Amino acid sequence: MSAATLSASTAAVLPAERRTISPWLIALAVVIPTFMEVLDTTIANVALRYMAGGLSAPATDSEWVITSYLAANAIILPMSGWLAVRLGRRNYFLLSIAIFTLASALCGMATSLGMLIASRVLQGLAGGGLQPSSQGVLLDAFPPEKQGAAQTLFGIAALLAPVVGPTLGGYITDNYGWRWIFYLNLPVGGFALWMCSKLVHDPPYLKTAQLNARKKGAAFDTLGLCLLSVTMVTWEIVLSKGQEWDWFGDPFLRVQTLSSFFVLALGGLIWREMKIANPLINFRTLADRNFRWCCVIIFCAFASLYANTTSLPALLQSLFGYDATTSGLVLSPAGIGAVLMLFVVGLLLGRGVDARYLIATGLLVLGIGNYWMSRFTLDISPWDVVWSRIVFIMGLSMIFAPLNVAAFQHIPPQLRGAAVGLLALLRNEGGSVGTSVAQTIHERRDQFHSLRLGENLDSLNPAANNFLDQAQSNFLQFNGDPVAARQMALQSLENLRQQQSSSFAYFDTFVLFAVISVALVGLVFFMKRSVAAKGAHVAAE
């Protein structure tokens, strides 16, 4: 059971602890590290090329900075509730903050891409315990009638952080260097650690649960964790390196071997978790059709978010000449629309609107935002990017809160903790998969479009000949060498072809996720009616 759900279920039946500290002060303390942890999922996106250049590594390998963090984060999420009970939620929360801050320092001091990736893995493992622990603290700190407002604050921080990340990361990269993206966490993490150590305490019921758990000595599902780790590591490697290794045409059989391990580990994980009484991941929650389809939707929605957040800065920097700060600035206004939409959706849910209608509408808006981006050209203005991104993020924010209502409304209370952990796992893994898929699609479609554009660039094409003649004439005026001018004209035409093929590849990525978003609307028709009960918590978690 996750820490957040344990708090909610137990606090309802036990007398509330006498509070002498303002709950809003506690909320501020626990939201800071959560914001910091979520921010680190996207703050590095605009600086990936700078990291690769600074560490003398291939640009394609820099994607591991994102995927490794998300994969490690996803591995730790299912066991966060177990660790919170065994170590004490306060101790686990403070330990997570401390290790996350230390790992941030190691990321900043990295001297190679391998060291940076290893530090990001440590950062992701520590960060996995921050979100569920902070939600548990909020549920204990606030009375029932104010928990909706408290969790809305948490939802705003969790949604705003990945939107603000590119802007902040771009500004820091351009003005101070990419290492300061990670050094920024040191004062913030230190302040958060000090505040939480003073304000956060375990309630009596959690201390009792900790003592009972130690007395019973229930064995941890070590085999399940090993199978989960193998499943995710092989999955991530295949996604990230498959294109470079020619997928199943790999002559060294790396993709084939890893895929075999993935299938065996996933099958073993499902078999193991369905057999034991206290599984690490309880797949029995998928028997509920609402929860099952919500898992698919949240996985694909976060894949779309991270694919978009990775592809758009790369497009702006490589083809439009934006620096990291400017590319971040055109992405950030979407955060305003996201926050406003959260409140609007919460109001609609509170008035009895069926969550399915809001989910379907959000998916359609998400698809429209992606499709708008797929219709870009190389002559667009920054405002075209700003407004399309606002539409995209508003669609995403329309999905979060209704998914909470639809996913958990029909789940039995004893399985709700497992359901929260599984949904969080798929949410984070969706982001990791989206990043890898976007990279793969761009590389493959770039090759495709480059070949197709080259089919008509020959001596029989009058437009190509006219372009070459004009370019040669212009270059000849500067260097006076006809041969060199001709070579420069040919190179200009080649550069134009590469620019166009790369832009088409990015647009194809947006098309794919637009189609996926619209196709997901069909799943809503398989879900049961989901209306939030009066006074229920409907914030976006």
Coordinates of C-alpha atoms in Angstrom, one line a residue:
M1 CA 0.0 0.0 0.0
S2 CA 1.3 3.4 -0.9
A3 CA 2.0 6.0 1.8
A4 CA -0.7 8.3 0.5
T5 CA -3.4 5.7 0.6
L6 CA -2.3 4.4 3.9
S7 CA -2.8 7.9 5.3
A8 CA -6.2 8.4 3.8
S9 CA -7.6 5.0 4.9
T10 CA -6.3 5.1 8.4
A11 CA -6.9 8.8 9.1
A12 CA -10.6 8.3 8.5
V13 CA -11.0 5.9 11.4
L14 CA -8.4 7.1 14.0
P15 CA -8.7 10.3 15.9
A16 CA -6.7 13.2 14.4
E17 CA -3.5 14.1 16.0
R18 CA -3.6 17.4 17.8
R19 CA -2.0 19.9 15.4
T20 CA 0.0 22.8 16.7
I21 CA 1.6 23.7 13.3
S22 CA -0.3 25.4 10.5
P23 CA -1.1 22.7 7.9
W24 CA -0.4 25.2 5.1
L25 CA 3.2 25.6 6.4
I26 CA 3.5 21.8 6.3
A27 CA 2.1 21.8 2.7
L28 CA 4.7 24.4 1.6
A29 CA 7.4 22.3 3.1
V30 CA 6.4 19.0 1.4
V31 CA 5.5 20.6 -1.9
I32 CA 9.0 22.1 -2.4
P33 CA 10.8 18.8 -2.7
T34 CA 8.0 17.4 -4.9
F35 CA 8.3 20.3 -7.2
M36 CA 12.0 19.9 -7.3
E37 CA 11.8 16.2 -8.1
V38 CA 9.2 16.6 -10.9
L39 CA 11.1 19.6 -12.3
D40 CA 14.1 17.5 -12.8
T41 CA 12.2 15.3 -15.3
T42 CA 12.1 18.1 -17.9
I43 CA 14.6 20.8 -16.8
A44 CA 17.4 19.0 -18.6
N45 CA 15.5 18.5 -21.9
V46 CA 16.7 21.8 -23.4
A47 CA 20.3 21.2 -22.3
L48 CA 20.8 17.7 -23.7
R49 CA 22.8 18.8 -26.7
Y50 CA 25.0 21.0 -24.4
M51 CA 25.6 18.1 -22.1
A52 CA 26.6 15.8 -25.0
G53 CA 29.0 18.5 -26.3
G54 CA 30.5 19.3 -22.9
L55 CA 31.1 15.6 -22.1
S56 CA 32.2 14.7 -25.7
A57 CA 29.4 12.2 -26.1
P58 CA 27.1 11.5 -29.1
A59 CA 23.9 13.6 -29.1
T60 CA 21.7 10.5 -29.4
D61 CA 23.2 9.1 -26.2
S62 CA 22.2 12.2 -24.3
E63 CA 18.6 11.0 -24.2
W64 CA 19.7 8.5 -21.5
V65 CA 19.9 11.5 -19.1
I66 CA 16.1 11.6 -19.3
T67 CA 15.2 7.9 -19.7
S68 CA 17.5 6.7 -17.0
Y69 CA 16.0 9.1 -14.4
L70 CA 12.4 8.1 -15.3
A71 CA 13.1 4.4 -15.3
A72 CA 14.8 4.5 -11.9
N73 CA 11.9 6.6 -10.6
A74 CA 9.4 4.1 -11.8
I75 CA 11.3 1.1 -10.2
I76 CA 11.2 2.7 -6.7
L77 CA 7.5 3.8 -6.8
P78 CA 5.9 0.4 -6.1
M79 CA 8.0 -0.2 -3.0
S80 CA 7.7 3.4 -1.6
G81 CA 4.8 2.4 0.6
W82 CA 6.7 -0.6 2.0
L83 CA 9.7 1.6 2.7
A84 CA 7.6 4.3 4.3
V85 CA 6.1 1.8 6.8
R86 CA 9.4 0.0 7.6
L87 CA 11.6 3.1 7.9
G88 CA 8.9 5.5 9.1
R89 CA 7.5 7.9 6.6
R90 CA 9.3 10.9 8.0
N91 CA 12.7 9.1 8.0
Y92 CA 12.1 7.8 4.4
F93 CA 11.0 11.3 3.2
L94 CA 14.0 13.0 4.7
L95 CA 16.4 10.3 3.4
S96 CA 14.9 10.7 -0.1
I97 CA 15.4 14.4 0.0
A98 CA 19.0 14.1 1.2
I99 CA 20.0 11.4 -1.4
F100 CA 18.2 13.4 -4.1
T101 CA 20.2 16.5 -3.2
L102 CA 23.5 14.6 -3.0
A103 CA 22.8 12.9 -6.4
S104 CA 22.1 16.4 -7.9
A105 CA 25.6 17.5 -6.8
L106 CA 27.1 14.3 -8.4
C107 CA 25.3 15.1 -11.7
G108 CA 26.8 18.6 -11.7
M109 CA 30.3 17.3 -11.1
A110 CA 30.0 14.5 -13.8
T111 CA 33.1 14.2 -16.0
S112 CA 31.6 11.8 -18.4
L113 CA 28.2 10.8 -19.8
G114 CA 28.4 7.5 -18.0
M115 CA 28.9 9.2 -14.6
L116 CA 26.1 11.6 -15.3
I117 CA 23.7 8.8 -16.2
A118 CA 24.7 6.8 -13.0
S119 CA 24.0 9.9 -10.9
R120 CA 20.7 10.4 -12.6
V121 CA 19.7 6.8 -11.7
L122 CA 20.5 7.5 -8.1
Q123 CA 18.6 10.8 -8.3
G124 CA 15.6 8.9 -9.8
L125 CA 15.7 6.2 -7.1
A126 CA 15.6 8.8 -4.4
G127 CA 13.0 11.0 -6.1
G128 CA 10.6 8.0 -6.4
G129 CA 9.7 8.3 -2.7
L130 CA 9.0 12.0 -2.6
Q131 CA 5.6 12.2 -4.4
P132 CA 3.8 9.5 -2.5
S133 CA 5.3 10.5 0.9
S134 CA 4.4 14.2 0.4
Q135 CA 0.8 13.2 -0.5
G136 CA 0.6 11.1 2.6
V137 CA 1.8 14.0 4.8
L138 CA -0.8 16.3 3.2
L139 CA -3.6 13.9 3.8
D140 CA -2.6 13.7 7.5
A141 CA -2.0 17.4 8.0
F142 CA -5.4 18.7 6.7
P143 CA -8.9 18.0 7.9
P144 CA -11.2 16.2 5.4
E145 CA -13.0 19.3 4.3
K146 CA -9.8 21.0 3.2
Q147 CA -7.9 18.1 1.6
G148 CA -9.3 18.9 -1.8
A149 CA -7.6 22.4 -1.6
A150 CA -4.4 20.9 -0.3
Q151 CA -4.2 18.2 -3.0
T152 CA -5.0 20.8 -5.6
L153 CA -1.9 22.7 -4.5
F154 CA 0.1 19.4 -4.9
G155 CA -1.5 18.9 -8.3
I156 CA -0.5 22.4 -9.5
A157 CA 3.1 21.8 -8.4
A158 CA 3.2 18.4 -10.1
L159 CA 1.8 19.7 -13.3
L160 CA 3.5 23.1 -13.4
A161 CA 7.0 21.7 -12.8
P162 CA 7.4 19.9 -16.1
V163 CA 6.0 22.9 -17.9
V164 CA 8.3 25.4 -16.3
G165 CA 11.3 23.1 -16.5
P166 CA 12.4 23.9 -20.1
T167 CA 12.3 27.7 -19.5
L168 CA 14.3 27.5 -16.3
G169 CA 16.7 24.9 -17.7
G170 CA 17.3 27.0 -20.9
Y171 CA 18.0 30.2 -18.9
I172 CA 20.4 28.5 -16.6
T173 CA 22.2 26.7 -19.5
D174 CA 22.6 29.9 -21.5
N175 CA 23.8 32.1 -18.7
Y176 CA 25.6 29.8 -16.3
G177 CA 26.2 26.4 -18.0
W178 CA 24.2 23.1 -17.9
R179 CA 25.9 21.9 -14.6
W180 CA 24.0 24.6 -12.7
I181 CA 20.8 22.9 -13.6
F182 CA 21.7 20.3 -11.1
Y183 CA 23.6 22.6 -8.6
L184 CA 20.3 24.6 -8.3
N185 CA 18.9 21.6 -6.3
L186 CA 21.5 22.0 -3.6
P187 CA 20.2 25.1 -1.8
V188 CA 16.6 24.1 -2.5
G189 CA 17.1 20.6 -1.3
G190 CA 19.0 21.8 1.8
F191 CA 16.2 24.2 2.6
A192 CA 13.5 21.6 2.1
L193 CA 15.4 19.1 4.2
W194 CA 15.7 21.6 7.1
M195 CA 12.0 22.6 6.8
C196 CA 10.7 19.1 6.6
S197 CA 12.9 17.9 9.5
K198 CA 11.2 20.6 11.7
L199 CA 7.7 20.3 10.5
V200 CA 7.0 16.7 9.4
H201 CA 6.3 14.0 12.0
D202 CA 4.8 10.6 11.8
P203 CA 1.2 10.4 13.2
P204 CA 0.5 7.8 15.9
Y205 CA -1.2 5.3 13.6
L206 CA 1.8 5.2 11.3
K207 CA 4.1 4.6 14.2
T208 CA 1.9 1.7 15.3
A209 CA 1.9 0.3 11.7
Q210 CA 5.7 0.5 11.7
L211 CA 6.0 -1.4 14.9
N212 CA 3.5 -4.1 13.7
A213 CA 5.3 -4.5 10.4
R214 CA 8.6 -5.0 12.2
K215 CA 7.1 -7.6 14.6
K216 CA 5.5 -9.6 11.8
G217 CA 8.6 -9.4 9.6
A218 CA 6.7 -9.9 6.3
A219 CA 9.2 -10.7 3.6
F220 CA 9.8 -8.2 0.9
D221 CA 9.1 -9.3 -2.7
T222 CA 12.7 -9.4 -3.7
L223 CA 12.2 -11.6 -6.7
G224 CA 9.4 -9.4 -7.9
L225 CA 11.7 -6.3 -7.6
C226 CA 14.5 -8.1 -9.6
L227 CA 12.0 -9.1 -12.3
L228 CA 10.6 -5.6 -12.5
S229 CA 14.1 -4.1 -12.7
V230 CA 15.1 -6.5 -15.5
T231 CA 11.9 -5.8 -17.4
M232 CA 12.3 -2.0 -17.3
V233 CA 16.1 -1.9 -17.9
T234 CA 15.8 -4.2 -21.0
W235 CA 12.8 -2.3 -22.2
E236 CA 14.5 1.1 -21.9
I237 CA 17.7 -0.1 -23.6
V238 CA 15.8 -1.6 -26.6
L239 CA 13.8 1.6 -27.0
S240 CA 16.8 3.9 -26.7
K241 CA 19.4 1.9 -28.7
G242 CA 17.2 -0.1 -31.0
Q243 CA 17.4 2.4 -33.9
E244 CA 21.2 2.7 -33.5
W245 CA 21.5 -1.1 -33.5
D246 CA 19.1 -1.6 -36.5
W247 CA 16.4 -3.2 -34.3
F248 CA 15.9 -6.9 -35.1
G249 CA 18.4 -6.6 -37.9
D250 CA 21.2 -6.2 -35.3
P251 CA 24.1 -8.4 -36.5
F252 CA 25.4 -8.7 -32.9
L253 CA 22.0 -9.9 -31.6
R254 CA 21.9 -7.3 -28.9
V255 CA 18.3 -6.2 -29.6
Q256 CA 17.1 -9.8 -30.0
T257 CA 18.8 -10.9 -26.7
L258 CA 17.4 -8.0 -24.7
S259 CA 13.9 -8.5 -26.2
S260 CA 14.0 -12.1 -25.1
F261 CA 15.0 -11.1 -21.6
F262 CA 12.2 -8.5 -21.6
V263 CA 9.5 -11.0 -22.6
L264 CA 10.8 -13.6 -20.1
A265 CA 11.1 -11.1 -17.2
L266 CA 7.7 -9.6 -17.9
G267 CA 6.0 -13.0 -18.0
G268 CA 7.8 -14.1 -14.8
L269 CA 6.8 -10.8 -13.1
I270 CA 3.1 -11.3 -14.0
W271 CA 3.2 -14.9 -12.9
R272 CA 5.0 -14.1 -9.6
E273 CA 2.8 -11.2 -8.6
M274 CA -0.4 -13.2 -9.3
K275 CA 0.8 -16.0 -7.1
I276 CA 1.9 -14.3 -3.8
A277 CA -0.2 -12.7 -1.2
N278 CA 1.8 -9.5 -0.8
P279 CA 2.9 -8.6 -4.3
L280 CA 5.1 -5.7 -5.2
I281 CA 2.8 -4.9 -8.1
N282 CA -0.8 -6.1 -7.7
F283 CA -2.0 -6.8 -11.2
R284 CA -5.4 -7.9 -9.8
T285 CA -6.4 -4.2 -9.8
L286 CA -6.5 -4.5 -13.6
A287 CA -9.7 -6.6 -13.3
D288 CA -11.6 -3.4 -12.9
R289 CA -12.3 -2.1 -16.4
N290 CA -12.3 1.6 -15.4
F291 CA -8.9 1.3 -13.8
R292 CA -7.5 -0.9 -16.7
W293 CA -8.4 1.7 -19.3
C294 CA -7.3 4.6 -17.2
C295 CA -3.9 2.9 -16.9
V296 CA -3.7 2.8 -20.7
I297 CA -4.8 6.4 -21.1
I298 CA -2.4 7.8 -18.4
F299 CA 0.5 5.8 -19.9
C300 CA -0.1 7.2 -23.4
A301 CA -0.9 10.8 -22.2
F302 CA 2.4 11.0 -20.4
A303 CA 4.2 9.4 -23.3
S304 CA 2.7 12.2 -25.4
L305 CA 3.7 14.9 -22.9
Y306 CA 7.4 13.8 -22.7
A307 CA 7.7 13.2 -26.4
N308 CA 6.4 16.7 -27.0
T309 CA 8.5 18.2 -24.3
T310 CA 11.6 16.5 -25.8
S311 CA 10.9 17.1 -29.5
L312 CA 9.7 20.7 -29.4
P313 CA 12.9 22.2 -27.9
A314 CA 15.1 20.1 -30.2
L315 CA 13.1 21.3 -33.2
L316 CA 13.3 25.0 -32.2
Q317 CA 17.1 24.8 -31.4
S318 CA 18.2 22.7 -34.4
L319 CA 16.0 24.2 -37.2
F320 CA 14.9 27.7 -36.0
G321 CA 18.1 28.8 -34.3
Y322 CA 16.6 29.4 -30.9
D323 CA 18.9 29.3 -28.0
A324 CA 18.0 27.2 -24.9
T325 CA 16.4 30.3 -23.1
T326 CA 14.2 31.3 -26.0
S327 CA 13.0 27.7 -26.7
G328 CA 12.1 27.4 -23.0
L329 CA 10.3 30.8 -23.0
V330 CA 7.9 29.8 -25.8
L331 CA 7.0 26.6 -24.0
S332 CA 6.3 28.1 -20.6
P333 CA 3.1 30.1 -21.1
A334 CA 1.3 26.8 -21.3
G335 CA 1.6 26.5 -17.6
I336 CA -0.9 29.3 -17.1
G337 CA -3.5 27.5 -19.1
A338 CA -2.8 24.2 -17.2
V339 CA -3.4 25.8 -13.8
L340 CA -6.6 27.5 -14.9
M341 CA -7.9 24.3 -16.5
L342 CA -7.3 22.3 -13.3
F343 CA -9.6 24.6 -11.4
V344 CA -12.3 24.5 -14.1
V345 CA -12.2 20.7 -14.3
G346 CA -12.3 20.5 -10.5
L347 CA -15.4 22.7 -10.5
L348 CA -17.1 20.7 -13.2
L349 CA -16.4 17.4 -11.4
G350 CA -17.7 18.9 -8.1
R351 CA -21.0 19.7 -9.9
G352 CA -21.5 16.1 -10.9
V353 CA -20.2 16.1 -14.5
D354 CA -19.3 12.5 -15.6
A355 CA -15.6 12.1 -15.6
R356 CA -15.7 10.1 -18.8
Y357 CA -16.9 13.2 -20.8
L358 CA -14.0 15.3 -19.4
I359 CA -11.5 12.6 -20.2
A360 CA -12.8 12.3 -23.8
T361 CA -12.7 16.0 -24.3
G362 CA -9.2 16.3 -22.9
L363 CA -7.9 13.6 -25.2
L364 CA -9.5 15.4 -28.2
V365 CA -7.9 18.7 -27.2
L366 CA -4.6 16.9 -26.7
G367 CA -4.9 15.4 -30.2
I368 CA -5.7 18.9 -31.6
G369 CA -2.6 20.4 -30.0
N370 CA -0.4 17.7 -31.4
Y371 CA -2.0 18.0 -34.9
W372 CA -1.6 21.8 -34.8
M373 CA 2.2 21.3 -34.3
S374 CA 2.3 18.7 -37.1
R375 CA 1.1 21.5 -39.5
F376 CA 4.0 23.8 -38.7
T377 CA 6.4 25.0 -41.4
L378 CA 9.8 26.5 -41.1
D379 CA 8.3 30.0 -41.5
I380 CA 6.2 30.0 -38.3
S381 CA 6.5 32.7 -35.6
P382 CA 7.1 32.0 -31.9
W383 CA 3.4 32.7 -31.1
D384 CA 2.4 29.7 -33.3
V385 CA 4.4 27.5 -30.9
V386 CA 3.1 29.3 -27.8
W387 CA -0.6 28.8 -28.7
S388 CA -0.3 25.3 -29.9
R389 CA 1.6 24.3 -26.8
I390 CA -1.1 26.0 -24.6
V391 CA -3.8 23.9 -26.3
F392 CA -1.8 20.7 -25.9
I393 CA -1.1 21.3 -22.1
M394 CA -4.7 22.3 -21.5
G395 CA -5.9 19.0 -23.0
L396 CA -3.5 17.2 -20.7
S397 CA -4.6 19.1 -17.6
M398 CA -8.3 18.2 -18.4
I399 CA -7.4 14.5 -18.1
F400 CA -5.7 14.3 -14.7
A401 CA -8.4 14.9 -12.2
P402 CA -11.2 13.0 -14.0
L403 CA -8.8 10.0 -14.3
N404 CA -8.5 10.0 -10.5
V405 CA -12.3 9.8 -10.2
A406 CA -12.8 7.2 -12.9
A407 CA -9.8 5.0 -12.0
F408 CA -10.4 4.6 -8.2
Q409 CA -14.2 4.9 -7.9
H410 CA -14.8 1.2 -8.3
I411 CA -11.6 -0.1 -6.8
P412 CA -12.1 -1.9 -3.4
P413 CA -10.5 0.0 -0.5
Q414 CA -8.1 -2.9 0.3
L415 CA -6.7 -2.7 -3.3
R416 CA -6.6 1.1 -3.6
G417 CA -3.0 1.3 -2.4
A418 CA -1.8 -1.2 -5.0
A419 CA -3.8 0.7 -7.6
V420 CA -2.2 4.0 -6.8
G421 CA 1.3 2.5 -7.1
L422 CA 0.6 0.8 -10.4
L423 CA -0.9 3.9 -11.9
A424 CA 2.1 6.0 -10.8
L425 CA 4.4 3.3 -12.2
L426 CA 2.7 3.4 -15.6
R427 CA 2.6 7.2 -15.6
N428 CA 6.3 7.6 -15.1
E429 CA 7.2 4.8 -17.5
G430 CA 4.9 6.3 -20.1
G431 CA 7.1 9.5 -19.9
S432 CA 10.2 7.4 -20.4
V433 CA 8.8 5.5 -23.3
G434 CA 7.5 8.6 -25.0
T435 CA 11.0 10.2 -24.9
S436 CA 12.6 7.1 -26.4
V437 CA 9.9 6.6 -29.1
A438 CA 10.1 10.3 -30.1
Q439 CA 13.8 10.0 -30.7
T440 CA 13.4 6.8 -32.7
I441 CA 10.6 8.1 -34.9
H442 CA 12.6 11.3 -35.7
E443 CA 15.7 9.3 -36.7
R444 CA 13.9 6.9 -38.9
R445 CA 11.6 9.4 -40.6
D446 CA 14.5 11.8 -41.1
Q447 CA 16.2 9.1 -43.2
F448 CA 12.9 8.4 -45.1
H449 CA 12.2 12.0 -45.9
S450 CA 15.8 12.7 -46.9
L451 CA 15.7 9.9 -49.5
R452 CA 12.2 11.0 -50.8
L453 CA 13.3 14.6 -51.2
G454 CA 16.4 13.5 -52.9
E455 CA 14.5 11.6 -55.6
N456 CA 13.6 14.8 -57.5
L457 CA 16.8 16.8 -56.9
D458 CA 18.5 15.9 -60.2
S459 CA 19.6 17.7 -63.4
L460 CA 16.2 17.2 -64.9
N461 CA 14.4 19.3 -62.2
P462 CA 14.2 22.9 -63.5
A463 CA 13.5 24.3 -60.0
A464 CA 16.7 22.6 -58.6
N465 CA 18.7 23.9 -61.6
N466 CA 17.4 27.4 -61.1
F467 CA 18.3 27.3 -57.4
L468 CA 21.8 26.1 -58.1
D469 CA 22.4 28.7 -60.8
Q470 CA 21.3 31.5 -58.5
A471 CA 23.3 30.2 -55.6
Q472 CA 26.4 29.7 -57.7
S473 CA 26.1 33.3 -59.0
N474 CA 25.8 34.7 -55.5
F475 CA 28.8 32.7 -54.2
L476 CA 30.9 33.6 -57.2
Q477 CA 30.6 37.3 -56.4
F478 CA 32.3 36.6 -53.0
N479 CA 35.1 34.2 -53.9
G480 CA 35.5 34.5 -57.7
D481 CA 36.1 30.8 -58.0
P482 CA 33.5 29.1 -60.3
V483 CA 34.4 25.6 -59.0
A484 CA 34.2 26.5 -55.4
A485 CA 31.0 28.5 -56.0
R486 CA 29.4 25.4 -57.6
Q487 CA 30.4 23.2 -54.6
M488 CA 29.0 25.8 -52.2
A489 CA 25.7 25.9 -54.2
L490 CA 25.4 22.2 -54.1
Q491 CA 26.1 22.2 -50.3
S492 CA 23.4 24.8 -49.8
L493 CA 20.9 22.6 -51.6
E494 CA 21.9 19.6 -49.5
N495 CA 21.6 21.7 -46.3
L496 CA 18.1 22.7 -47.4
R497 CA 17.2 19.1 -48.0
Q498 CA 18.4 18.0 -44.6
Q499 CA 16.6 20.9 -42.9
Q500 CA 13.3 20.0 -44.6
S501 CA 13.7 16.3 -43.9
S502 CA 14.4 16.9 -40.2
S503 CA 11.4 19.1 -39.9
F504 CA 9.1 16.6 -41.6
A505 CA 10.4 13.9 -39.1
Y506 CA 9.5 16.1 -36.1
F507 CA 6.1 16.8 -37.6
D508 CA 5.5 13.0 -38.1
T509 CA 6.2 12.5 -34.4
F510 CA 3.4 15.0 -33.5
V511 CA 1.1 13.3 -36.0
L512 CA 1.6 9.9 -34.4
F513 CA 0.7 11.2 -30.9
A514 CA -2.2 13.1 -32.3
V515 CA -3.6 9.9 -33.7
I516 CA -2.9 8.0 -30.5
S517 CA -4.7 10.7 -28.4
V518 CA -7.8 10.6 -30.6
A519 CA -7.8 6.8 -30.7
L520 CA -7.8 6.7 -26.9
V521 CA -11.2 8.4 -26.9
G522 CA -12.7 5.0 -28.0
L523 CA -11.6 3.5 -24.6
V524 CA -13.8 5.9 -22.7
F525 CA -16.9 4.1 -24.1
F526 CA -15.8 0.9 -22.4
M527 CA -15.7 2.6 -18.9
K528 CA -18.5 2.8 -16.3
R529 CA -20.2 6.0 -15.4
S530 CA -18.0 7.9 -13.0
V531 CA -19.3 10.8 -11.0
A532 CA -17.4 12.3 -8.1
A533 CA -19.3 12.0 -4.8
K534 CA -20.1 15.3 -3.0
G535 CA -17.1 16.5 -1.1
A536 CA -14.8 13.9 -2.7
H537 CA -11.2 14.7 -3.4
V538 CA -10.9 15.4 -7.2
A539 CA -7.5 17.1 -7.4
A540 CA -5.0 16.1 -10.0
E541 CA -2.4 13.9 -8.5

